[in-house]
Short mmCIF file of C-alpha atoms in Angstrom, two decimals:
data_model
loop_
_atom_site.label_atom_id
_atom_site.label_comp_id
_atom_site.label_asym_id
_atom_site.label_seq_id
_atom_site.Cartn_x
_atom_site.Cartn_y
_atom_site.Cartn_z
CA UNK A 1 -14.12 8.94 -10.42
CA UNK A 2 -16.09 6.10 -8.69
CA UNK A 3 -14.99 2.85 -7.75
CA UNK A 4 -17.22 1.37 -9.93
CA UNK A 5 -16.00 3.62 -12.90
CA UNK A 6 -12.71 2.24 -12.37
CA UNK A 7 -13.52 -1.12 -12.10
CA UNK A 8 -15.22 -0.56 -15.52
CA UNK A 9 -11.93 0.57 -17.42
CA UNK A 10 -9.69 -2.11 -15.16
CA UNK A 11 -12.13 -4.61 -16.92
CA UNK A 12 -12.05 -2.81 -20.45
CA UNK A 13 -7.85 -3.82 -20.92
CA UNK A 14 -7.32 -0.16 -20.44
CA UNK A 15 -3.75 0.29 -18.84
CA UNK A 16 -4.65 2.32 -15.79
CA UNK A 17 -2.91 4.63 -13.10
CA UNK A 18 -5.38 4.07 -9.40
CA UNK A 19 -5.31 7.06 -7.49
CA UNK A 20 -6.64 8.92 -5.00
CA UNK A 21 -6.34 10.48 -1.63
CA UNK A 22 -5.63 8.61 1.60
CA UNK A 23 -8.55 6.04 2.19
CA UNK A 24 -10.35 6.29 -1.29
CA UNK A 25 -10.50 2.37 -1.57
CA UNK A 26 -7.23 1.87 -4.10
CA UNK A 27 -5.74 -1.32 -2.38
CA UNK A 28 -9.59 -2.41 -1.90
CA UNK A 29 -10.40 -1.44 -5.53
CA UNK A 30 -6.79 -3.45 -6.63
CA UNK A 31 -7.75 -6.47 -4.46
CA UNK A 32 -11.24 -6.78 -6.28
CA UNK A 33 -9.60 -6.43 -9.66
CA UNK A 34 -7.74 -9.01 -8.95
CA UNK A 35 -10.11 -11.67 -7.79
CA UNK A 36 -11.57 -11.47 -11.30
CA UNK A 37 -8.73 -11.78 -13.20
CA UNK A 38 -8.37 -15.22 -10.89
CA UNK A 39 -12.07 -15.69 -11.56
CA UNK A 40 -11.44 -15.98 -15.59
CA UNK A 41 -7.60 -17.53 -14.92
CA UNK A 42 -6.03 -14.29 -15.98
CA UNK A 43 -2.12 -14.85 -15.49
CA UNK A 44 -1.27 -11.90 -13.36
CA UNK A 45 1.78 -10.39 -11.75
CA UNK A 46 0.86 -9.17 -8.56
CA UNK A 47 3.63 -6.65 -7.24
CA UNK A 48 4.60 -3.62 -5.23
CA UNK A 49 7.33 -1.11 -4.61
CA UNK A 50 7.85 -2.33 -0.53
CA UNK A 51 7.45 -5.57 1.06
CA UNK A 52 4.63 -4.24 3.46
CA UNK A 53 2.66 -3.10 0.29
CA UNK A 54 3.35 -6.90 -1.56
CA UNK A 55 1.76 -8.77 1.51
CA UNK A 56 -1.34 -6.76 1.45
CA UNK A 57 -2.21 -8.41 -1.82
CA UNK A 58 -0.17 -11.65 -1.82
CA UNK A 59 2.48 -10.49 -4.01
CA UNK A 60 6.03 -10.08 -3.92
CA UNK A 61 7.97 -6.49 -4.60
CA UNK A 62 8.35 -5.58 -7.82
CA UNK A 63 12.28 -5.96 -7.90
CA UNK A 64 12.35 -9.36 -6.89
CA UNK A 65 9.56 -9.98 -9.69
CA UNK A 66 11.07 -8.49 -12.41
CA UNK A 67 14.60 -9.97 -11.56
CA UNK A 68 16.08 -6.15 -11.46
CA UNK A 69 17.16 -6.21 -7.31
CA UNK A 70 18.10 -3.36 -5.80
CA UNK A 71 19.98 -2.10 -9.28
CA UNK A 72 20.14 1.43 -9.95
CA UNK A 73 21.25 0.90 -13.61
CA UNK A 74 20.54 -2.09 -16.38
CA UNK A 75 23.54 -2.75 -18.78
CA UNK A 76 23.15 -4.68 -21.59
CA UNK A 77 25.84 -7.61 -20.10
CA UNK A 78 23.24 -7.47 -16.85
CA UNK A 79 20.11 -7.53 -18.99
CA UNK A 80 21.39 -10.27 -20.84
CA UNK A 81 21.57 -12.19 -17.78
CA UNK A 82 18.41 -11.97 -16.23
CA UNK A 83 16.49 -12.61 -19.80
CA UNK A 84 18.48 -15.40 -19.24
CA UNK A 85 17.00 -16.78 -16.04
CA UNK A 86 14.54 -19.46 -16.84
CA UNK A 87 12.22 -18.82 -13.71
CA UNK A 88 12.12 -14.90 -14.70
CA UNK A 89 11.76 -16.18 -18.68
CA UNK A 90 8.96 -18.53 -17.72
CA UNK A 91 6.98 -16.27 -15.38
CA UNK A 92 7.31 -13.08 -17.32
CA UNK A 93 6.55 -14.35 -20.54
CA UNK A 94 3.52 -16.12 -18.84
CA UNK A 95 1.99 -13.21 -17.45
CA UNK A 96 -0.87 -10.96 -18.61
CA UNK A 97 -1.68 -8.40 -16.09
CA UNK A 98 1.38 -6.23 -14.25
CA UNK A 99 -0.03 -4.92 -11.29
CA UNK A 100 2.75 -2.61 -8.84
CA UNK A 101 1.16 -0.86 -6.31
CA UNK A 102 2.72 1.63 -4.00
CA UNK A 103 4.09 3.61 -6.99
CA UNK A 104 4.84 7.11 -5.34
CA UNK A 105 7.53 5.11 -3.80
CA UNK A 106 9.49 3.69 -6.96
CA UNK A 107 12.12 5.56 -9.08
CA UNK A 108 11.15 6.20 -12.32
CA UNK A 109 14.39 5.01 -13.54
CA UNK A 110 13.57 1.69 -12.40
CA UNK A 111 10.07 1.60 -13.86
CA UNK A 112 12.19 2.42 -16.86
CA UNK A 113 14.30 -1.18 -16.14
CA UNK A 114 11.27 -3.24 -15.48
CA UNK A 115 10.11 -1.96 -18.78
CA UNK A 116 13.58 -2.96 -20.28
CA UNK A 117 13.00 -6.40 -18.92
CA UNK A 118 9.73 -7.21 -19.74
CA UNK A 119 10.39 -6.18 -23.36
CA UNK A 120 13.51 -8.35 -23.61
CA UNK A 121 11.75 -11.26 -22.30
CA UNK A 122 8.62 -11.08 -24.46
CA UNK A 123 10.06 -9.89 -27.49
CA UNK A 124 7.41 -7.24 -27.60
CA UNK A 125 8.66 -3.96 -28.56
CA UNK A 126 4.93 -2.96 -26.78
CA UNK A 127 5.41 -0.78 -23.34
CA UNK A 128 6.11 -3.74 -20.82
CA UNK A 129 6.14 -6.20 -23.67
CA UNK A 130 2.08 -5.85 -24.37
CA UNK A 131 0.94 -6.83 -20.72
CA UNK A 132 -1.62 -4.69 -19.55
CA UNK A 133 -0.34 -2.54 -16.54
CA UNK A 134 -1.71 -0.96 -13.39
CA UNK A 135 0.30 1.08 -11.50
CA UNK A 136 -1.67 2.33 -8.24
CA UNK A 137 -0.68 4.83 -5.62
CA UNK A 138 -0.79 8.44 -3.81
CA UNK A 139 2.48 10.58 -4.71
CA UNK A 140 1.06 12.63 -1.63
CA UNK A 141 2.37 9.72 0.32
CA UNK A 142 6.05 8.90 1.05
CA UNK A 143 8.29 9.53 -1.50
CA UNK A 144 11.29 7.08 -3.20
CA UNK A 145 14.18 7.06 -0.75
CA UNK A 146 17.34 9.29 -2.17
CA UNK A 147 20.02 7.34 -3.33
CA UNK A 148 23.59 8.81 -4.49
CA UNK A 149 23.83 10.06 -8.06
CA UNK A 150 20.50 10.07 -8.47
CA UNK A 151 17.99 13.21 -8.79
CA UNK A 152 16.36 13.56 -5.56
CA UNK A 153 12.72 13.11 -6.63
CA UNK A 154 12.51 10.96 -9.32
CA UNK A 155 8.87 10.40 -9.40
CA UNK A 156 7.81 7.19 -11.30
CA UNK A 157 5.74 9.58 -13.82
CA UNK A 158 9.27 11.27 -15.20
CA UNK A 159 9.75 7.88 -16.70
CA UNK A 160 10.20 6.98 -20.27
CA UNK A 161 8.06 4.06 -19.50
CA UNK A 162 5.12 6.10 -17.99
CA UNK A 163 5.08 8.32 -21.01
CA UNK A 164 5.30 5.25 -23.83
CA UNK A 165 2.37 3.79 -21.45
CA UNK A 166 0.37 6.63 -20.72
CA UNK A 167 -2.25 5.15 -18.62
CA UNK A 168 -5.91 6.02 -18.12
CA UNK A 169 -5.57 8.15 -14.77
CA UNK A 170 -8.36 6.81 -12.77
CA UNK A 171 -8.21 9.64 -9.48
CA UNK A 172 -10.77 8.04 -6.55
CA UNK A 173 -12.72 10.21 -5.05
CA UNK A 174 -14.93 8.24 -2.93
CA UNK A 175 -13.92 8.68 0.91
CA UNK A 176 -13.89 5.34 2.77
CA UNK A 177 -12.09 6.18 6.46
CA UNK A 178 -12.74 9.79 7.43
CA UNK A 179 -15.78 11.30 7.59
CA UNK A 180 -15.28 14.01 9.86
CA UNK A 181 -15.48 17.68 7.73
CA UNK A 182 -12.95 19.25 9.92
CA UNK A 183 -10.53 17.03 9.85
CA UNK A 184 -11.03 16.29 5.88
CA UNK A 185 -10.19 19.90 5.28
CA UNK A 186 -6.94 19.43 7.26
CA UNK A 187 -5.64 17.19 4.86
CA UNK A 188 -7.02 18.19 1.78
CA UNK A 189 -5.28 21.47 3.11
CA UNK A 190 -2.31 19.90 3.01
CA UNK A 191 -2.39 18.04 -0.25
CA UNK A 192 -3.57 21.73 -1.58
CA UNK A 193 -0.71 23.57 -0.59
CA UNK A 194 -3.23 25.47 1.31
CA UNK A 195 -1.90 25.34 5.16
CA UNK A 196 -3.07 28.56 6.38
CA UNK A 197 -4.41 29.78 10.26
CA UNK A 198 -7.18 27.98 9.80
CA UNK A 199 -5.78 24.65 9.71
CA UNK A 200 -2.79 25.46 12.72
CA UNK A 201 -5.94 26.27 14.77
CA UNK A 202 -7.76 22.66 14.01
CA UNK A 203 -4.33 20.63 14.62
CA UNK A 204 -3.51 22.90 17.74
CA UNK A 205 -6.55 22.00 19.02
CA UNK A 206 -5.63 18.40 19.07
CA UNK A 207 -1.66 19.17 20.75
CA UNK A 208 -1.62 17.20 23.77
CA UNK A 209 -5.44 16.12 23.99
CA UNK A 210 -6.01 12.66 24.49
CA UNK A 211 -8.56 11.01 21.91
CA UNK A 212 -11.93 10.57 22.88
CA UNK A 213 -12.32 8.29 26.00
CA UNK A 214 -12.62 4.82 25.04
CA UNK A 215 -10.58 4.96 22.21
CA UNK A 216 -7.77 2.62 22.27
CA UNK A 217 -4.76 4.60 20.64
CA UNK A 218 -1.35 3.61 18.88
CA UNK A 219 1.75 6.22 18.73
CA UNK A 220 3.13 6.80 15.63
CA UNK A 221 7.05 8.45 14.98
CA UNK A 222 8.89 8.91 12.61
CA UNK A 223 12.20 6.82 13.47
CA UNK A 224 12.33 3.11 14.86
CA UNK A 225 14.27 3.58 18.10
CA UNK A 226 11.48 5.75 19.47
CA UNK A 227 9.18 3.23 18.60
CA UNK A 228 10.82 -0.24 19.60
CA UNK A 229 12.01 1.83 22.79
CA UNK A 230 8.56 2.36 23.84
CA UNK A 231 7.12 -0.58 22.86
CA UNK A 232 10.08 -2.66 24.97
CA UNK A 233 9.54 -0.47 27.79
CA UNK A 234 5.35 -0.72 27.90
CA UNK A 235 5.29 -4.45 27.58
CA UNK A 236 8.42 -4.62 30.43
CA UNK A 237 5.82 -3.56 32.97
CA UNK A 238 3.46 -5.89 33.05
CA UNK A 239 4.12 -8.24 35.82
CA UNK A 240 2.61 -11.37 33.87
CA UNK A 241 3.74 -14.48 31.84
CA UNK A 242 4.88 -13.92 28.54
CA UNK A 243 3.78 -16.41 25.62
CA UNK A 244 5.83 -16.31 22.35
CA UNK A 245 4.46 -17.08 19.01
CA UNK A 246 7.22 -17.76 16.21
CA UNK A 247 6.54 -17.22 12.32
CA UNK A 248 6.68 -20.47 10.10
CA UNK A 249 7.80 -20.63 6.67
CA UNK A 250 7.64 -22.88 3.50
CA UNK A 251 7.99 -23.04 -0.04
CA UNK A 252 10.55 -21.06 -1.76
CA UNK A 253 13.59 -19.96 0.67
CA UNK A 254 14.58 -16.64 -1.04
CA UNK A 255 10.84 -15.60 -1.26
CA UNK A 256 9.96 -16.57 2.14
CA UNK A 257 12.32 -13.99 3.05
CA UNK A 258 11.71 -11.65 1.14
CA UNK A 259 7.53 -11.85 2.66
CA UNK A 260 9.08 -11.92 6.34
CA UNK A 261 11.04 -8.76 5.80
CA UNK A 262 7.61 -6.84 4.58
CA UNK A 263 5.28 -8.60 7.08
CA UNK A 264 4.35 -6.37 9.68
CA UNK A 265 3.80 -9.23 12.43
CA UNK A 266 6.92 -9.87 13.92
CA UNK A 267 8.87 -13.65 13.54
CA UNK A 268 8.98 -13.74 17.29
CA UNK A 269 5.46 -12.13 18.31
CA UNK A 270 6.46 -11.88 22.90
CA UNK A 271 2.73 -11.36 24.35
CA UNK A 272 1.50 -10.76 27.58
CA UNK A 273 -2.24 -10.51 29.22
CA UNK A 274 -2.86 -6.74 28.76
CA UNK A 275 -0.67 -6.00 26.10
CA UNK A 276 -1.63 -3.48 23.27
CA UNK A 277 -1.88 -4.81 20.07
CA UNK A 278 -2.71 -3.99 16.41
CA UNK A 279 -4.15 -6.44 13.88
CA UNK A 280 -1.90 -6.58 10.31
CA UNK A 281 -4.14 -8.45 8.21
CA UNK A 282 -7.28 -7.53 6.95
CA UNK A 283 -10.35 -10.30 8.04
CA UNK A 284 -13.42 -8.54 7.95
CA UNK A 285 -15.50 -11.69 8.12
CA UNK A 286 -13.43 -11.81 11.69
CA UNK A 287 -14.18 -8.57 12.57
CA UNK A 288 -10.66 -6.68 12.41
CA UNK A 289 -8.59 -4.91 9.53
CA UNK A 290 -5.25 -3.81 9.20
CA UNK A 291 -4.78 -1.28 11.78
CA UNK A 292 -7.56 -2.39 14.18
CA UNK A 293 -6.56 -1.75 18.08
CA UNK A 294 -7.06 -3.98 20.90
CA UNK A 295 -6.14 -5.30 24.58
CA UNK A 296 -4.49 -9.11 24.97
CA UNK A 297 -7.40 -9.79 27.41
CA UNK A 298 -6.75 -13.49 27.57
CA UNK A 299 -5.90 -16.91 26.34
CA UNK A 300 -8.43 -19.86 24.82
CA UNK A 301 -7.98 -23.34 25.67
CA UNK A 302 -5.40 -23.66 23.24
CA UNK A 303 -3.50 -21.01 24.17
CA UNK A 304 -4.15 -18.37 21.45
CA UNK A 305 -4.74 -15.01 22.17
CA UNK A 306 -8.04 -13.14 23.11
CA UNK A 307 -8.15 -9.50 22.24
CA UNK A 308 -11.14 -7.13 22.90
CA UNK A 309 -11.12 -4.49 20.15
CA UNK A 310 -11.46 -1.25 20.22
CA UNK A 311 -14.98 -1.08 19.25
CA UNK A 312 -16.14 -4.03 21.63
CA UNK A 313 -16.06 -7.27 19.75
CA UNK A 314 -13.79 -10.04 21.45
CA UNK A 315 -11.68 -12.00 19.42
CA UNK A 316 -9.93 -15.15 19.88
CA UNK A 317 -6.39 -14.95 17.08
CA UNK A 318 -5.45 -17.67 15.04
CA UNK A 319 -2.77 -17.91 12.72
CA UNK A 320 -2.81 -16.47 9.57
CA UNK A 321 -0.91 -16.89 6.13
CA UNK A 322 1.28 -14.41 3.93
CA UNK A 323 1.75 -15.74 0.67
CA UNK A 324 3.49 -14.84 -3.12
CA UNK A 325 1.34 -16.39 -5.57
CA UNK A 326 1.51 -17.15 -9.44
CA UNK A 327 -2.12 -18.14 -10.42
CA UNK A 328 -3.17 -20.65 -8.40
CA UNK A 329 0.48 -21.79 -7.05
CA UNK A 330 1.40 -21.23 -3.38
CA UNK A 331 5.22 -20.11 -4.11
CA UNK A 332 5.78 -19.35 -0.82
CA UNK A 333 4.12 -19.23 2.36
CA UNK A 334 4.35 -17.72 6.22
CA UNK A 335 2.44 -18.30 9.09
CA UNK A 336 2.17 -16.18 12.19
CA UNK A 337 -0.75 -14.75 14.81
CA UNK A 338 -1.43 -11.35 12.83
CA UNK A 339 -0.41 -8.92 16.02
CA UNK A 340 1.81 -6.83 16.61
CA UNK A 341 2.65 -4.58 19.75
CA UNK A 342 0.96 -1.65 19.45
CA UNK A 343 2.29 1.24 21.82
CA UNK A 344 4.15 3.02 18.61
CA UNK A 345 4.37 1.63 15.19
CA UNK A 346 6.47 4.14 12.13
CA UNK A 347 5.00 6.53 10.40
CA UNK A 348 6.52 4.40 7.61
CA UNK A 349 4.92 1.28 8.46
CA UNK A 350 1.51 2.71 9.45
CA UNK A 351 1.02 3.22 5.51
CA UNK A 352 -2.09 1.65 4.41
CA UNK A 353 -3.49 1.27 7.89
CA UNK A 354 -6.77 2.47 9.28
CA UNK A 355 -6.21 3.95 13.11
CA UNK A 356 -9.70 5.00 15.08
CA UNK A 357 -7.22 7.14 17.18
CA UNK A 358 -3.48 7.96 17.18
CA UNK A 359 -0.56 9.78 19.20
CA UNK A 360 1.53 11.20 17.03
CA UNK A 361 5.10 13.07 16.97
CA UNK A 362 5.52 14.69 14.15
CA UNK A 363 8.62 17.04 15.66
CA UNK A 364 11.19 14.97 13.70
CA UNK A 365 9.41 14.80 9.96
CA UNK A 366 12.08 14.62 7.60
CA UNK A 367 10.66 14.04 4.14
CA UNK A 368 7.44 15.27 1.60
CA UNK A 369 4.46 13.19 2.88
CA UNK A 370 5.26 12.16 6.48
CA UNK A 371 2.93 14.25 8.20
CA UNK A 372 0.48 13.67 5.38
CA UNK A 373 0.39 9.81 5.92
CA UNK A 374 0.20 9.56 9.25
CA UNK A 375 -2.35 12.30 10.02
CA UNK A 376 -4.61 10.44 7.18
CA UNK A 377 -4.54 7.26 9.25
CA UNK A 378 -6.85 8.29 11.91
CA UNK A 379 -10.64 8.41 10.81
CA UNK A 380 -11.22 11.45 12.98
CA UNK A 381 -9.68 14.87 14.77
CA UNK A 382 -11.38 13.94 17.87
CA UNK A 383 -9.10 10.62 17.85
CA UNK A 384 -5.50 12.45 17.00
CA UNK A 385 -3.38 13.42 19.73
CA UNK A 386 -0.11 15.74 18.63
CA UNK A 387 2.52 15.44 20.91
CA UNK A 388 4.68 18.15 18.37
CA UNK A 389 4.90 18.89 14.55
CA UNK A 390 7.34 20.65 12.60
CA UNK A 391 7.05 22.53 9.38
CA UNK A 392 8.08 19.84 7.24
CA UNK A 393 5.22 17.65 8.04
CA UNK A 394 3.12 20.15 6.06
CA UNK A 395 5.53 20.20 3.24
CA UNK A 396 4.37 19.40 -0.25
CA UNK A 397 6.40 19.02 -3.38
CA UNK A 398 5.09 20.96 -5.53
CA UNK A 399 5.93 19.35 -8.85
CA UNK A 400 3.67 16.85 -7.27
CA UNK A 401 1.22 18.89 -6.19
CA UNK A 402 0.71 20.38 -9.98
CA UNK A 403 1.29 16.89 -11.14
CA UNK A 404 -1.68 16.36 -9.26
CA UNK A 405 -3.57 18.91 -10.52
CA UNK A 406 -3.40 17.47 -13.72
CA UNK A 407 -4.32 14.06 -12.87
CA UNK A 408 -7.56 15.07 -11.45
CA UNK A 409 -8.78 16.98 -13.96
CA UNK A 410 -7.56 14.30 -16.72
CA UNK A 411 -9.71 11.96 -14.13
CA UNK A 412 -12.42 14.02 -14.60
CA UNK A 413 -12.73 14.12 -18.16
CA UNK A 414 -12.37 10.19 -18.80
CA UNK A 415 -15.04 9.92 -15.87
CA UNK A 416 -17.33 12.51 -18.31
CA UNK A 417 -16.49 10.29 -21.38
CA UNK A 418 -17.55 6.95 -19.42
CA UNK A 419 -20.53 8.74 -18.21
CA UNK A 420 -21.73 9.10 -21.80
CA UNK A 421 -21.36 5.31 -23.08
CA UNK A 422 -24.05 3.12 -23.41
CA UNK A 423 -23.57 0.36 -20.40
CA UNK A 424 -24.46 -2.23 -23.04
CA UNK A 425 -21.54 -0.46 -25.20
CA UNK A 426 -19.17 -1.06 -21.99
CA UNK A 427 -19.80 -4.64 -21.17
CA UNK A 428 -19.33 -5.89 -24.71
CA UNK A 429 -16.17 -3.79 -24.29
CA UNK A 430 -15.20 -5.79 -21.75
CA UNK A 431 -16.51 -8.97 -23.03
CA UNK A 432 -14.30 -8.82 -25.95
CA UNK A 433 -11.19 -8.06 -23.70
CA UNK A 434 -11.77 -10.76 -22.02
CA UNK A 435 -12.26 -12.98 -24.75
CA UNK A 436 -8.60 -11.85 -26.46
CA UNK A 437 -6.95 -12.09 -23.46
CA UNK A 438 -8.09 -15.33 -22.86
CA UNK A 439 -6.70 -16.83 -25.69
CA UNK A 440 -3.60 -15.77 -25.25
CA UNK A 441 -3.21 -17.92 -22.12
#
């Protein structure tokens, strides 16, 4: 399915699962959707699964949202109490449009509790009280964490709620980051089940090459002590002043919190001249994305940094801002230079990002999807270094993996059925949508 086919249904009302394969365009796709639901004053709830996911769009994590926490289970005494929060009341009954992105990496018994919740507080016996809901994500990508008692894998579409919603599966399958054939059948090998000789002889091709000369190159593992280690250590050697940048914060405490934990810049950001670095905010109009690599090269006259880019451009780095929103209300609010060092970054936190070339050790994968995400971060094979892999980093699950079997092919049959409306049929579609839900603002 297109972009633009998406888009289409997004606009329609049509409750909607956005999929798609590493760098098909869903957080681009989600980010368009919802500058016209601010367009037309759409009350939206703009959420995610992880912090790092919830500052990509301006949101806040789902949990936090929905008043839920880090709960595993929802009595009745403890759903009593947070119907009875007037912030949650006021800002759940208000909303229109539930969007949680990063779904592979929510239980489905807690899609099952926000569902619980939103009921409660509406008084709409409707899935999620009658909002209209997008859930968005890869379940190729890094699965929920394991918690005790709990079935291992319990993907958000074993739900009760994802059955009562059944969304319109929307699978992208537009390619927006690599573009290299080779290295596209490496991963699609891999989401396939289909790891064979063929693909060991591509990736051992890349074991212990560097990427192409001139590519600037960020090292991605799988645990944080290898990466703060090496980070540490790098910026240690450079003989050269140090200038620190610190985070600020306003509006709501508890939020502001909540967006420092998921930021990806640091509160204390320690430069030096020639440090490595890696943009976390995506300014195109700038000239840098999340993921973009670069050198410290300098200072300006106010004492910002200068960073020459991977791909030439030199650019002087202001502040930037972090923010939850409700409509057009600033909730809360952080400020910091959007760097970070960028020796190593996690696996874990490279999710989302775009990488022109990476070093990466995948020797200690421990989960479904680790090797998956950070070989699809790098746009090319010519820019991917392997310093070691193991066999888990080529491990699928394979409920997913028929799971996703099905999805594409129901993709492919709404795509058919979309392909045979009249576009005047469509619009007035959407017109009237937009017409009911604005009168129930």
């Amino acid at each position: 399915m297109t972009q633009k086919q998406a888009m289409d249904l997004l606009m329609m009302g049509k409750n909607v699962f956005l999929t798609g394969q590493a760098g098909s365009g869903k957080t681009y796709l989600l980010n368009q959707f919802i500058g016209w639901l601010k367009e037309n004053k759409i009350p939206a709830a703009v959420t995610a699964s992880t912090g790092i996911a919830a500052t990509h769009l301006n949101g806040q994590t789902i949990h936090s949202w929905s008043g839920i926490g880090i709960r595993s289970t929802l009595t009745p005494t403890e759903l009593k109490k947070i119907s009875g929060n007037p912030n949650l009341k006021t800002k759940i009954q208000k909303a229109r449009v539930l969007i949680i992105d990063e779904i592979s990496m929510f239980h489905g018994y807690r899609l099952d509790m926000v569902n619980q919740v939103c009921r409660e507080i509406r008084r709409d016996g409707r899935p999620f009280g009658g909002m209209q809901v997008i859930l968005c994500g890869d379940f190729f990508q890094l699965p929920p964490i394991n918690e005790e008692n709990f079935p291992e894998r319990n993907f958000a579409f074993r739900s009760t709620a994802w059955e009562e919603l059944a969304p319109t599966i929307c699978y992208l399958s537009e390619q927006h980051r690599q573009w290299d054939e080779d290295y596209l059948k490496v991963l699609n090998d891999i989401r396939s089940s289909e790891v064979n000789e063929a693909t060991y002889e591509r990736l051992a091709g890349r074991m212990h090459k560097k990427p192409e000369d001139g590519l600037a190159f960020t090292r991605l593992f799988t645990h944080n002590r290898d990466v703060d280690a090496i980070n540490n250590a790098q910026l240690a050697k450079i003989n050269k002043p140090a200038r620190i940048f610190r985070m600020e914060e306003e509006g709501i405490r508890e939020l502001a919190e909540a967006l420092k934990k998921g930021c990806l810049a640091p509160e204390e950001l320690v430069l030096k001249e020639g440090a490595a670095v890696m943009f976390v905010k995506n300014n195109p109009y700038k000239g840098y994305m999340n993921g973009t690599l670069g050198t410290v090269t300098g200072w300006d006259d106010d004492g910002w940094p200068v960073v020459t880019t991977n791909n030439g451009p030199e650019i002087t780095v202001y502040p930037a801002s972090w923010m939850i929103e409700d409509d057009d209300k600033t909730l809360a609010e952080i400020c910091q230079v959007p760097l970070r060092l960028a020796w190593a970054i996690t696996v874990h936190k490279s999710q989302g990002m775009s990488l022109d070339a990476a070093v990466a050790d995948l020797s200690k994968s421990f989960t479904y999807g680790m090797g998956y995400v950070a070989l699809s971060r790098v746009k090319s094979l010519s820019g991917l270094c392997l310093l070691g892999i193991n066999q888990t980093a080529f491990l699928v699950d394979q409920e997913i993996a028929e799971a996703d079997r099905r999805l594409r092919a129901e993709s492919k049959r709404i795509s058919l059925e979309l392909e045979k409306m009249k576009k005047s049929d469509i619009k007035m579609m959407q017109a009237e949508y937009l017409k009911q839900i604005i009168n129930q603002v």
